[in-house]
Short mmCIF file of C-alpha atoms in Angstrom, two decimals:
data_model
loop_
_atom_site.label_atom_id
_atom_site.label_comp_id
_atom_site.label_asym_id
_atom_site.label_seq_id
_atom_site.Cartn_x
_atom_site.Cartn_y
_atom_site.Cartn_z
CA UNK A 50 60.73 83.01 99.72
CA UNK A 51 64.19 83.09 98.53
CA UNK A 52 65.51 85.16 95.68
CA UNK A 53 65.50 82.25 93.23
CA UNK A 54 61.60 81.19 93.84
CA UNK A 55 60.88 84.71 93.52
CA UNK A 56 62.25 85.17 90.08
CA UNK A 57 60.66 82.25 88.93
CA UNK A 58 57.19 83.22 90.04
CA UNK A 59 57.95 86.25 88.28
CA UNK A 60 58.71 84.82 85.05
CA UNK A 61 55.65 82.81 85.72
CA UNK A 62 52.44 85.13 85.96
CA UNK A 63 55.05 87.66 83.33
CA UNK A 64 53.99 84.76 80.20
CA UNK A 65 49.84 85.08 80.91
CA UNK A 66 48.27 88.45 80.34
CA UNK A 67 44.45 88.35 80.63
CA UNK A 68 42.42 90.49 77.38
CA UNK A 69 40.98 93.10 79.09
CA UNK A 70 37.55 94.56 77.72
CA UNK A 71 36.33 97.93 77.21
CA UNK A 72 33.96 98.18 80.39
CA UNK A 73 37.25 96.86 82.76
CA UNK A 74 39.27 99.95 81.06
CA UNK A 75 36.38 102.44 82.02
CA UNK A 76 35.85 101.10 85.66
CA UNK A 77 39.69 101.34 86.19
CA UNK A 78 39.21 104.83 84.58
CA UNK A 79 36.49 106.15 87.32
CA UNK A 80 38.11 104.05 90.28
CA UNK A 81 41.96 106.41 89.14
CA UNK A 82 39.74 109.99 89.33
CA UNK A 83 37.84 108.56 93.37
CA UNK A 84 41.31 107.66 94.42
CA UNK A 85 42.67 111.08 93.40
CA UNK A 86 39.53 113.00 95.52
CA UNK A 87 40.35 110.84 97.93
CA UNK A 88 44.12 111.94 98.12
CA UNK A 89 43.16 115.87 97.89
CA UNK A 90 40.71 115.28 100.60
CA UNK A 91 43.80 113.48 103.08
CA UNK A 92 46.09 115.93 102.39
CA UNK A 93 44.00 119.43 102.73
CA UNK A 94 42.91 117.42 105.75
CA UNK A 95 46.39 116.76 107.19
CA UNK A 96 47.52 120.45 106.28
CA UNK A 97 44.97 121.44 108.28
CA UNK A 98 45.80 119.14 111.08
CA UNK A 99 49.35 121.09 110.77
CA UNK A 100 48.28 124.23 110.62
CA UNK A 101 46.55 123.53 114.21
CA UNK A 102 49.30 123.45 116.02
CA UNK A 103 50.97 126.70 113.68
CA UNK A 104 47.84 128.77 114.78
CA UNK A 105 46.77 129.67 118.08
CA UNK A 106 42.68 130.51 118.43
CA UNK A 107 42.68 134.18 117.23
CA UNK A 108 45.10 132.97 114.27
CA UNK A 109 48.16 134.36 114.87
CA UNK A 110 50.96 132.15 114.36
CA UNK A 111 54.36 131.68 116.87
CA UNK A 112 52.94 133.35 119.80
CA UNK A 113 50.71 131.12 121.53
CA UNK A 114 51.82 129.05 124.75
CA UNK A 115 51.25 125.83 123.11
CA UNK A 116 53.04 126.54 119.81
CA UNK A 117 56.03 128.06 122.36
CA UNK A 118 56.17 124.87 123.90
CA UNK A 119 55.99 122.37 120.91
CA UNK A 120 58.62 124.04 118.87
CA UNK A 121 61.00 123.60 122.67
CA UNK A 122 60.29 119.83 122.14
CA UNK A 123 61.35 119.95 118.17
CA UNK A 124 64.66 121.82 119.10
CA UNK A 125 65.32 119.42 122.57
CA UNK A 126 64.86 116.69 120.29
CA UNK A 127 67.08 117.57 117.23
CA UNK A 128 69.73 118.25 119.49
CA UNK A 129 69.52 115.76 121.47
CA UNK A 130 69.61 113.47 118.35
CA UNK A 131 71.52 115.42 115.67
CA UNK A 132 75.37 116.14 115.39
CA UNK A 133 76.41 118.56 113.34
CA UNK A 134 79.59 118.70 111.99
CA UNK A 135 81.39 120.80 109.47
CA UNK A 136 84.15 119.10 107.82
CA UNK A 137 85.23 122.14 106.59
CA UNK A 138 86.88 122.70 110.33
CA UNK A 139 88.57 119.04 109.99
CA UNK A 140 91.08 120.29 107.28
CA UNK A 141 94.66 119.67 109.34
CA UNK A 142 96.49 122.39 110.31
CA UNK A 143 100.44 122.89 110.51
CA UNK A 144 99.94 123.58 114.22
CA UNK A 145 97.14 121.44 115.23
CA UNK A 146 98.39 120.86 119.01
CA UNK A 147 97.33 124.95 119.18
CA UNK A 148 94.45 124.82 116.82
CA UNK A 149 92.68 121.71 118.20
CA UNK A 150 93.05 119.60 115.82
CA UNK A 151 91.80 116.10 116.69
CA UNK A 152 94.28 113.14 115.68
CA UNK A 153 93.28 109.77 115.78
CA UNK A 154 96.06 107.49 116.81
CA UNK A 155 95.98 103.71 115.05
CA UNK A 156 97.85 100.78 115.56
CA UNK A 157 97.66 97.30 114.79
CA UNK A 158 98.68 94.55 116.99
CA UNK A 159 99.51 90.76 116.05
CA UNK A 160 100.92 88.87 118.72
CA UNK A 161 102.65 91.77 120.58
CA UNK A 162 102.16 91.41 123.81
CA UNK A 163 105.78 91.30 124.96
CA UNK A 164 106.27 94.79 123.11
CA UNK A 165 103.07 96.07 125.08
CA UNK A 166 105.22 97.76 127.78
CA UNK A 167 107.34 99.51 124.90
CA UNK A 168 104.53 100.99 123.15
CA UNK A 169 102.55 102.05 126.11
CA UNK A 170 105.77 103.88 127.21
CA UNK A 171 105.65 105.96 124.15
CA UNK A 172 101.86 106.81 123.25
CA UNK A 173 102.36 108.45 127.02
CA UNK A 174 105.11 110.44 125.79
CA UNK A 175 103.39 111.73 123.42
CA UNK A 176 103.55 115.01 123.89
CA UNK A 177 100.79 116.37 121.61
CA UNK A 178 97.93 117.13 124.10
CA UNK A 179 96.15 113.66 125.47
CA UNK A 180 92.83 115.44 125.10
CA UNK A 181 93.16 115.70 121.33
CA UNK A 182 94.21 111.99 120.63
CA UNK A 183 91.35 109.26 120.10
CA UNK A 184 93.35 105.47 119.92
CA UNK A 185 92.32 102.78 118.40
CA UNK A 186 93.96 99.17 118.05
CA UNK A 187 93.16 96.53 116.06
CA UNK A 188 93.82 92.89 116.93
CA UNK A 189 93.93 90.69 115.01
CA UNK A 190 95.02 86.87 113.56
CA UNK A 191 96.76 86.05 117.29
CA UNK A 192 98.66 82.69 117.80
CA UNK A 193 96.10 80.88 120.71
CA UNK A 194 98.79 81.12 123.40
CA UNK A 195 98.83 84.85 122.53
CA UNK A 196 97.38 87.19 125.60
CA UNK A 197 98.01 90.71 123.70
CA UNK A 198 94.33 91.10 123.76
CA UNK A 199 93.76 91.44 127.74
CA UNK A 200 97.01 92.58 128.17
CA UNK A 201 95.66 95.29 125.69
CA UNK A 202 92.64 95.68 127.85
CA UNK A 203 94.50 95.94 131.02
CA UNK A 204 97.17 98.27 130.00
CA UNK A 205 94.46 100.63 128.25
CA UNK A 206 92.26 100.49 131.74
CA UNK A 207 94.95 101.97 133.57
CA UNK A 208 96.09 103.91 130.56
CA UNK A 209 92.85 105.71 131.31
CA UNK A 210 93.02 106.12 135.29
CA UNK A 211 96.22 107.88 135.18
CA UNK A 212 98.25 105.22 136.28
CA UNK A 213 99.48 103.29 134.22
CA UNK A 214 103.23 104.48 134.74
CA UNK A 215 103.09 102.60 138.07
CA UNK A 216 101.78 99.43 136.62
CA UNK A 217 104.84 99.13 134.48
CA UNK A 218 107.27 100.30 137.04
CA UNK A 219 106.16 97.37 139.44
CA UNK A 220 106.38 95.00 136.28
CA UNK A 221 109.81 95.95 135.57
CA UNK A 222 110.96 95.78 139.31
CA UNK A 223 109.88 91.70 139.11
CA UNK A 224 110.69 91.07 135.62
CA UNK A 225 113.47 93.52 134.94
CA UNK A 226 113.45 95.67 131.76
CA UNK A 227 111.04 95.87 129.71
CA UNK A 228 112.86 97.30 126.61
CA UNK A 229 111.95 96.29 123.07
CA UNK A 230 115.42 95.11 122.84
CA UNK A 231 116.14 91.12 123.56
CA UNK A 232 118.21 90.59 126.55
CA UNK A 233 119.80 87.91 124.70
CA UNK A 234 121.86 90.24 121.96
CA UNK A 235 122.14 93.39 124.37
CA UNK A 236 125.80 92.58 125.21
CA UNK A 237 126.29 92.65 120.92
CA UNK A 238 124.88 95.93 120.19
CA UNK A 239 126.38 99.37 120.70
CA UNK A 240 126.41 100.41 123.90
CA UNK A 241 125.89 104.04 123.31
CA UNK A 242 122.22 102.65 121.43
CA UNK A 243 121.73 100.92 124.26
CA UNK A 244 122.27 103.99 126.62
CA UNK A 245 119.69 106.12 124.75
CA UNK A 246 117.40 103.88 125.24
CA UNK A 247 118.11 103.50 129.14
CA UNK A 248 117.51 107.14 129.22
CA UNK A 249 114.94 107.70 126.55
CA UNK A 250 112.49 106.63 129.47
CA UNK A 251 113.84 107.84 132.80
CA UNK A 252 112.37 110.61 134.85
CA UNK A 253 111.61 113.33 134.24
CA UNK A 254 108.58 112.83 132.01
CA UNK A 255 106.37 115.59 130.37
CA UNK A 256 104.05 117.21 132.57
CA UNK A 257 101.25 115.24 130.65
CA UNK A 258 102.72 111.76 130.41
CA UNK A 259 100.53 110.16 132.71
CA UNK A 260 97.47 112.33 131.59
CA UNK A 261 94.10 110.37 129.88
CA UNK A 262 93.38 110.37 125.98
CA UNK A 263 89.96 111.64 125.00
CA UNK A 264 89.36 107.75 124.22
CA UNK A 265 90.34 104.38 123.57
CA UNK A 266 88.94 101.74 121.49
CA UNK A 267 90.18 98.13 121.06
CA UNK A 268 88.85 95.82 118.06
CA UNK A 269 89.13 92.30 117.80
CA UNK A 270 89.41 90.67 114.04
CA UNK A 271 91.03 88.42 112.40
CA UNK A 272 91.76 88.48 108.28
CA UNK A 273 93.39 85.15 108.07
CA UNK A 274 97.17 85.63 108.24
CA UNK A 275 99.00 82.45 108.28
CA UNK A 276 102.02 84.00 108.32
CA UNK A 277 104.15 83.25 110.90
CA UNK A 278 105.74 86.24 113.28
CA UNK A 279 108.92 85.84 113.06
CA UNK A 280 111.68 88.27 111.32
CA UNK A 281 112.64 85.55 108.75
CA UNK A 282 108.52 84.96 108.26
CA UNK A 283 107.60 88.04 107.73
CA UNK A 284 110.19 89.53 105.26
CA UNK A 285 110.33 86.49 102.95
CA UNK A 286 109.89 87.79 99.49
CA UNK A 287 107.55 84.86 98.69
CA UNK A 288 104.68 86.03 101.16
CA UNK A 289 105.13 89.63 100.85
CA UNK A 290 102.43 89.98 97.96
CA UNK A 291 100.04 88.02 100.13
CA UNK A 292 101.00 89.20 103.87
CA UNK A 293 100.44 93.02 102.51
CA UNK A 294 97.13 92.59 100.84
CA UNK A 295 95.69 91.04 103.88
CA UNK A 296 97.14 93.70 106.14
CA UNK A 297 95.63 96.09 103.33
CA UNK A 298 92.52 95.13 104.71
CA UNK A 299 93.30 95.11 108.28
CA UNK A 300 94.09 98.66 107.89
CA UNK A 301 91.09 99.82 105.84
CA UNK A 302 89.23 98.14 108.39
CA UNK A 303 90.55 100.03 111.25
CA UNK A 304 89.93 103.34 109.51
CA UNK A 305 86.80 102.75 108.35
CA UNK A 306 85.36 102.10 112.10
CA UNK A 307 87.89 104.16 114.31
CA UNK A 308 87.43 107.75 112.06
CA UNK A 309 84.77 109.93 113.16
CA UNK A 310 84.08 113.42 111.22
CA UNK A 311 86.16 115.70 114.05
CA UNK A 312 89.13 114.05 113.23
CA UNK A 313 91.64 116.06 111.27
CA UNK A 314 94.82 114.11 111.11
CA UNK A 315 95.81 110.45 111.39
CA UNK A 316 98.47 109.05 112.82
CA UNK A 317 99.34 105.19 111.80
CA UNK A 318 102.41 103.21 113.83
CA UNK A 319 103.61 100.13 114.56
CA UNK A 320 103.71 98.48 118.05
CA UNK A 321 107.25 98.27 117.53
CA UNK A 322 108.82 100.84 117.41
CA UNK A 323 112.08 101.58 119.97
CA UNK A 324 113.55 105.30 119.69
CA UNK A 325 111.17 108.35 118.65
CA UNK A 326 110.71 111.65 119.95
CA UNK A 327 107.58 112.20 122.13
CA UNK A 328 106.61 115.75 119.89
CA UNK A 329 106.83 113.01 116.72
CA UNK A 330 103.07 114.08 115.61
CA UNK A 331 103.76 117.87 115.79
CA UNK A 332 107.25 117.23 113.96
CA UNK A 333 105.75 115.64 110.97
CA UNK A 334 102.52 117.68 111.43
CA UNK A 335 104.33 121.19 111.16
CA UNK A 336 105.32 120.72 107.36
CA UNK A 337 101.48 120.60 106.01
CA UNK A 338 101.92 117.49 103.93
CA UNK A 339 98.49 115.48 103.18
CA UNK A 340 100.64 112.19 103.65
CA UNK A 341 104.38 112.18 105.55
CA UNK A 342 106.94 109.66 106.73
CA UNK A 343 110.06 110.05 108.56
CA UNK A 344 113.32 107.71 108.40
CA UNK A 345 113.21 104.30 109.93
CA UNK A 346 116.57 102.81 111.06
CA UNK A 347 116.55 99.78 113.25
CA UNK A 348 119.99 98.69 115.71
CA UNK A 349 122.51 96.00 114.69
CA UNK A 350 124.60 93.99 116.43
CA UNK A 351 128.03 95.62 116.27
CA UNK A 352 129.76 92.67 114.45
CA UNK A 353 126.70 93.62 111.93
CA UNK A 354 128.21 97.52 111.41
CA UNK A 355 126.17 98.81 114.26
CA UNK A 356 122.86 99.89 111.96
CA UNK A 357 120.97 99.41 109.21
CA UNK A 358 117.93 101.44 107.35
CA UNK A 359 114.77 99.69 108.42
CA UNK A 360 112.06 100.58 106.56
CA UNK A 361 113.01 100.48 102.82
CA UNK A 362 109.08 100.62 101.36
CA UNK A 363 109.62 104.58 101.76
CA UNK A 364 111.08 105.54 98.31
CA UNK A 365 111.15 107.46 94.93
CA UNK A 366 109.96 106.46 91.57
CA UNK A 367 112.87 105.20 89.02
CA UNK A 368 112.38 104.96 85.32
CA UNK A 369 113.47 101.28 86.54
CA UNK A 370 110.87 100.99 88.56
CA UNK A 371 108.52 101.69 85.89
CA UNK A 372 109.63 99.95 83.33
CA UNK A 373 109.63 96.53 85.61
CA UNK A 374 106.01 97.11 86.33
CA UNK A 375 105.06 97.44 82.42
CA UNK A 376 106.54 93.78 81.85
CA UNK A 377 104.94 92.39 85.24
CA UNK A 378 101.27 90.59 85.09
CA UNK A 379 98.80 93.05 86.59
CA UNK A 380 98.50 91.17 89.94
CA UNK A 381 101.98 90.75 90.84
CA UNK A 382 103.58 93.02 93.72
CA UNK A 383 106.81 94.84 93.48
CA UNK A 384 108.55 93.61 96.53
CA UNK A 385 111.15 96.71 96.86
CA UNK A 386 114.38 95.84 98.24
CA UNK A 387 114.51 92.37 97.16
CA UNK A 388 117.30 91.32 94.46
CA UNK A 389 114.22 89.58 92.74
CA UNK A 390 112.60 93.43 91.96
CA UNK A 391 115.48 95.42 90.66
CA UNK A 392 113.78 98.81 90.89
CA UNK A 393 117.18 100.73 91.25
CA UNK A 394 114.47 103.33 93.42
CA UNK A 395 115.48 106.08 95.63
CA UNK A 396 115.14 104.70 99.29
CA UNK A 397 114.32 107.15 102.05
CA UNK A 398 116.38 105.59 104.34
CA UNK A 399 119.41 105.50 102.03
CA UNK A 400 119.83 109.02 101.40
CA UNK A 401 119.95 109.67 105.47
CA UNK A 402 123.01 111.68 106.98
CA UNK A 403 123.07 111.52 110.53
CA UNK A 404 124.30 115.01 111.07
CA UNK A 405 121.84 116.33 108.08
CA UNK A 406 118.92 118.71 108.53
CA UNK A 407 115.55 116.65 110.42
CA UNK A 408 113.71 119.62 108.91
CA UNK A 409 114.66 118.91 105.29
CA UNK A 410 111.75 117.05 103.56
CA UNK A 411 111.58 115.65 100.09
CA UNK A 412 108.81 114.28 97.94
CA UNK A 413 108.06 110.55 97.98
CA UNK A 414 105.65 107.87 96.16
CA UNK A 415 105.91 104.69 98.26
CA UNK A 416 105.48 105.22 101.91
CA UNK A 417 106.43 102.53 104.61
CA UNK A 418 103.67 102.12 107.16
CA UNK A 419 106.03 102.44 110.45
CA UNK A 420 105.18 105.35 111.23
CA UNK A 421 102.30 107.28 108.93
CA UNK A 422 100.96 110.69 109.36
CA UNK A 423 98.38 111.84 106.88
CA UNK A 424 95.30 114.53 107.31
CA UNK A 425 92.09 112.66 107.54
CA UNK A 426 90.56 114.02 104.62
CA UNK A 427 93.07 111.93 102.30
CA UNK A 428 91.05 108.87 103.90
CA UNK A 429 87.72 110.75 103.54
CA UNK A 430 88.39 111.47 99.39
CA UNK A 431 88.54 108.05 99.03
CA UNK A 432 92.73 106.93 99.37
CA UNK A 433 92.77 103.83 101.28
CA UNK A 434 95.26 100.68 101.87
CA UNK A 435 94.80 98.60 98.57
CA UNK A 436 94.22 95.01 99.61
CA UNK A 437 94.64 94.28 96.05
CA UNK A 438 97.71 95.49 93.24
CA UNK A 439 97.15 99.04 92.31
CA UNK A 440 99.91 99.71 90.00
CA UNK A 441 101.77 97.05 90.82
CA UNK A 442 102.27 97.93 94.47
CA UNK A 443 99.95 96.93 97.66
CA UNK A 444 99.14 98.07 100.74
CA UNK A 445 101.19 101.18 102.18
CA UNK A 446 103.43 101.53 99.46
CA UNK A 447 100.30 101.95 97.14
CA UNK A 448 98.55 104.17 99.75
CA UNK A 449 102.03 106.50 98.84
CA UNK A 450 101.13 105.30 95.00
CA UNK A 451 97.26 106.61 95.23
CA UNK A 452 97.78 109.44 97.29
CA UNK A 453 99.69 111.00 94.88
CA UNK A 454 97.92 110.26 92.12
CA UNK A 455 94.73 111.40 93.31
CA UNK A 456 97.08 114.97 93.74
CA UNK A 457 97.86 115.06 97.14
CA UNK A 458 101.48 115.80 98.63
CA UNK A 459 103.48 112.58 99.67
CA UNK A 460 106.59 113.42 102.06
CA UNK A 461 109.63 112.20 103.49
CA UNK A 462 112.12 112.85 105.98
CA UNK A 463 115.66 111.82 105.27
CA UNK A 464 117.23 112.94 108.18
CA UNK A 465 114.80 112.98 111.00
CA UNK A 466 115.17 109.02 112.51
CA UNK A 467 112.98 106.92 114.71
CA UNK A 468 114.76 103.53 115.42
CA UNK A 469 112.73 99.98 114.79
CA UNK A 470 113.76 97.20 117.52
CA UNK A 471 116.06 94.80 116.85
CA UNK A 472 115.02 91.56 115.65
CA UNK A 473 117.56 88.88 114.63
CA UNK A 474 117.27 86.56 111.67
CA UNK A 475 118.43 83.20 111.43
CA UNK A 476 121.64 84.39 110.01
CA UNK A 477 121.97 87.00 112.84
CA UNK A 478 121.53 84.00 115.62
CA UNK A 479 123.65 81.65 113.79
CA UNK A 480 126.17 84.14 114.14
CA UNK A 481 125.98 85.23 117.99
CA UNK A 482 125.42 81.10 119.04
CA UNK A 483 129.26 80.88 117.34
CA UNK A 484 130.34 83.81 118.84
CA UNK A 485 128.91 82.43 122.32
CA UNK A 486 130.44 78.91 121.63
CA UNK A 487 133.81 81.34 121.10
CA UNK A 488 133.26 82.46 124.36
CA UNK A 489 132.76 79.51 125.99
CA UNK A 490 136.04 77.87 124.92
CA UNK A 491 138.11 80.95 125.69
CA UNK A 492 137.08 81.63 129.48
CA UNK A 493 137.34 77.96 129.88
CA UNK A 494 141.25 77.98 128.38
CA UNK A 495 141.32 80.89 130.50
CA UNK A 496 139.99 78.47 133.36
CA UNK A 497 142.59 76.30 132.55
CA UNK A 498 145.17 78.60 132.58
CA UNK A 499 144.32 80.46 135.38
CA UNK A 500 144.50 76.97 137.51
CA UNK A 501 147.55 76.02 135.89
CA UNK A 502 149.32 78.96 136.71
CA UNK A 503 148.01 78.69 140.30
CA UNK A 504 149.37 75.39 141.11
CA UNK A 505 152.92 76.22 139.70
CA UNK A 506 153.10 79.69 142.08
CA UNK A 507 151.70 77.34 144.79
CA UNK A 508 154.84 74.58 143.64
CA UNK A 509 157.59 77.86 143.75
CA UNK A 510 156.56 78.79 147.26
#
């Protein structure tokens, strides 16, 4: 019967109610006081039924065989059944790697598989003990020519053996590197960048790097992002209200299935990501903030000046900022570092000095979601992704927004860098397809030239 046919059957037999005499009232009366023997009798009954198996024969309780015996089977089965878990021992601590702090380690993938190698690379330099670190990836909303879901599989199989360091070396042999980096742009970028990241994976590793993590999970679902992939897709203001409520939910998602009560700190990053120190987690985790960020800077091409801050959804609250949202509908996102949301904020990534302190930290109220450390009780309180505008903001930067405001501390780190890849825009290959053309017509006058100057010292001898 569906909800709809029961309500009206309801309303129904509710609108006819039957005079009831005096001699119904005293025969429900009589049948109320048999029912209530009835229930004394079944329970002194069953109490005594209990007490059996309390009481041995001379009627002296705990010390008989059988009693022994039964109360084994309770305790096998409780804790064979029952975890017990104080979350009181899942607070985060400064110096979790000694402690034992369990970190869960989340990322979430969407049509990545030629970055695969690149992020593999790193999770295994981790240096924060394997053994401690529970992963969990989340893919989702893939083109249909996309494989990053059995590459995902196959990578995390021989993540998980131990040897998944000579997979990718006997990848790279056949299909040379496998840096995040385009081959296509490598001869425009610095070449000291380009160096550090040569080296940032060359022998020798950590005596761990190859070492299992106490798990891996991989999810598959998709939250219907339309978006396309691409750098010019992706960072259009028009779909940023709409791409970061949907990944809003593809994070609360995650979380919601991948943490699990022994968890004290998580650790959110992109698949992206090209530079970063292997001891990242313990360098963010030693300062004790509920929620911290460091700097994101992603290469340029040198006719580009080289660099560029990466990340700018890291920032610091502006009496700008806050009078923009007051004259804003309540649904509409502040897009920070477009021209169409003049926040005049406080970027993270703006206030960097390459030569500054990586230990100097400073508090923040939007947080980017590069690279996300935060102690797993934030997530357990209730502060989540919001797939909808809280405050004006969504997703990370209103994680940053709700975090705070629910009183915990929100971090950044100006000067301590981990470098995005480099992915060109339109404008950006526009630019190196002239410079190519350029190129083109100057080794061939060169050609020229050269052939030229050939046949005339060929003529003068």
């Amino acid at each position: 019967m569906t909800i709809e046919s029961r309500a009206l059957t309801s309303e129904r037999t509710s609108n006819f109610t039957p005079k009831k005499s005096q001699s119904n009232r005293q025969l429900l009366k009589y049948a109320g006081y048999v029912i209530g023997v009835l229930l004394f009798i079944y329970l002194f009954a069953s109490k005594s039924g209990v007490e059996k198996y309390l009481v041995d024969k001379d009627g002296v309780k705990s010390d008989s065989l059988e009693y022994k015996e039964l109360q084994q089977d309770i305790d096998d089965l409780y804790h064979s059944t029952v975890d017990y878990y104080d979350l009181g021992d899942s607070q985060g601590s400064s110096n979790g790697a000694i402690d034992g702090d369990y970190t869960l380690l989340l990322i979430p993938l969407r049509n990545a598989e030629p970055v695969l190698p690149l992020m593999f690379k790193h999770i295994m330099n981790l240096t924060y003990p394997h053994n401690l670190i529970d992963i969990a990836f989340l893919v989702s909303d893939c083109s249909k020519d996309d494989h990053t879901l059995e590459t995902l599989f196959d990578y995390s199989v021989a993540l998980q053996n131990g040897n998944l360091s000579e997979v990718l070396k006997i990848q790279e042999s056949k299909q040379g590197s496998v840096s995040g980096t385009s081959d296509l742009h490598l001869s425009y970028m610095d070449p000291d960048y380009i160096e550090k990241v040569d080296k940032a994976f060359s022998p020798p590793f950590h005596k761990d790097y190859n070492k299992p993590f106490n798990s891996v999970q991989i999810f598959k679902k998709d939250f219907g992002q339309v978006i396309g992939q691409g750098f010019t897709d992706r960072h259009d203001v028009k779909v940023q209200g709409i791409r970061r409520k949907l990944m809003g939910r593809a994070r609360n998602w995650l979380t919601a299935n991948a943490l699990k009560p022994y968890h004290s700190w998580v650790y959110w990053r992109d698949v992206d990501i090209e530079l970063m120190p292997g001891s990242i987690i313990q360098d963010l985790m030693k300062f004790n903030f509920d929620v911290i960020v460091p700097n994101v800077w992603r290469p340029l091409p040198e006719f580009l000046g080289n660099e560029q801050a990466y990340d700018l959804n890291s920032w610091i609250e502006s009496e700008q900022g806050l009078e923009l949202a007051k004259n804003l509908n309540e649904d509409d996102v502040i897009v920070e570092g477009y021209a169409e949301y003049p926040t005049w904020r406080v970027h993270l990534g703006y206030i960097r000095n390459p030569n500054g302190n990586p230990d100097e930290v400073v508090g923040m109220d939007g947080v980017g979601g590069v690279s996300i450390l935060a102690k797993a009780k934030v997530f357990r309180r209730g502060v989540h992704f919001p797939a909808f505008t809280f405050q004006n903001h969504a997703e990370t930067e209103a994680f940053g927004k709700m975090a705070k405001t629910m009183g915990f501390s929100v971090g950044g780190l100006p000067h301590y860098t981990i470098w995005h890849i480099y992915e060109p825009s339109e404008d950006d290959l526009q630019e190196i397809a002239r410079k190519e053309r350029k190129k083109r017509r100057q080794s061939e006058g060169k050609d020229k030239l050269s052939e030229k100057t050939q046949k005339k010292l060929q003529k003068d001898t």
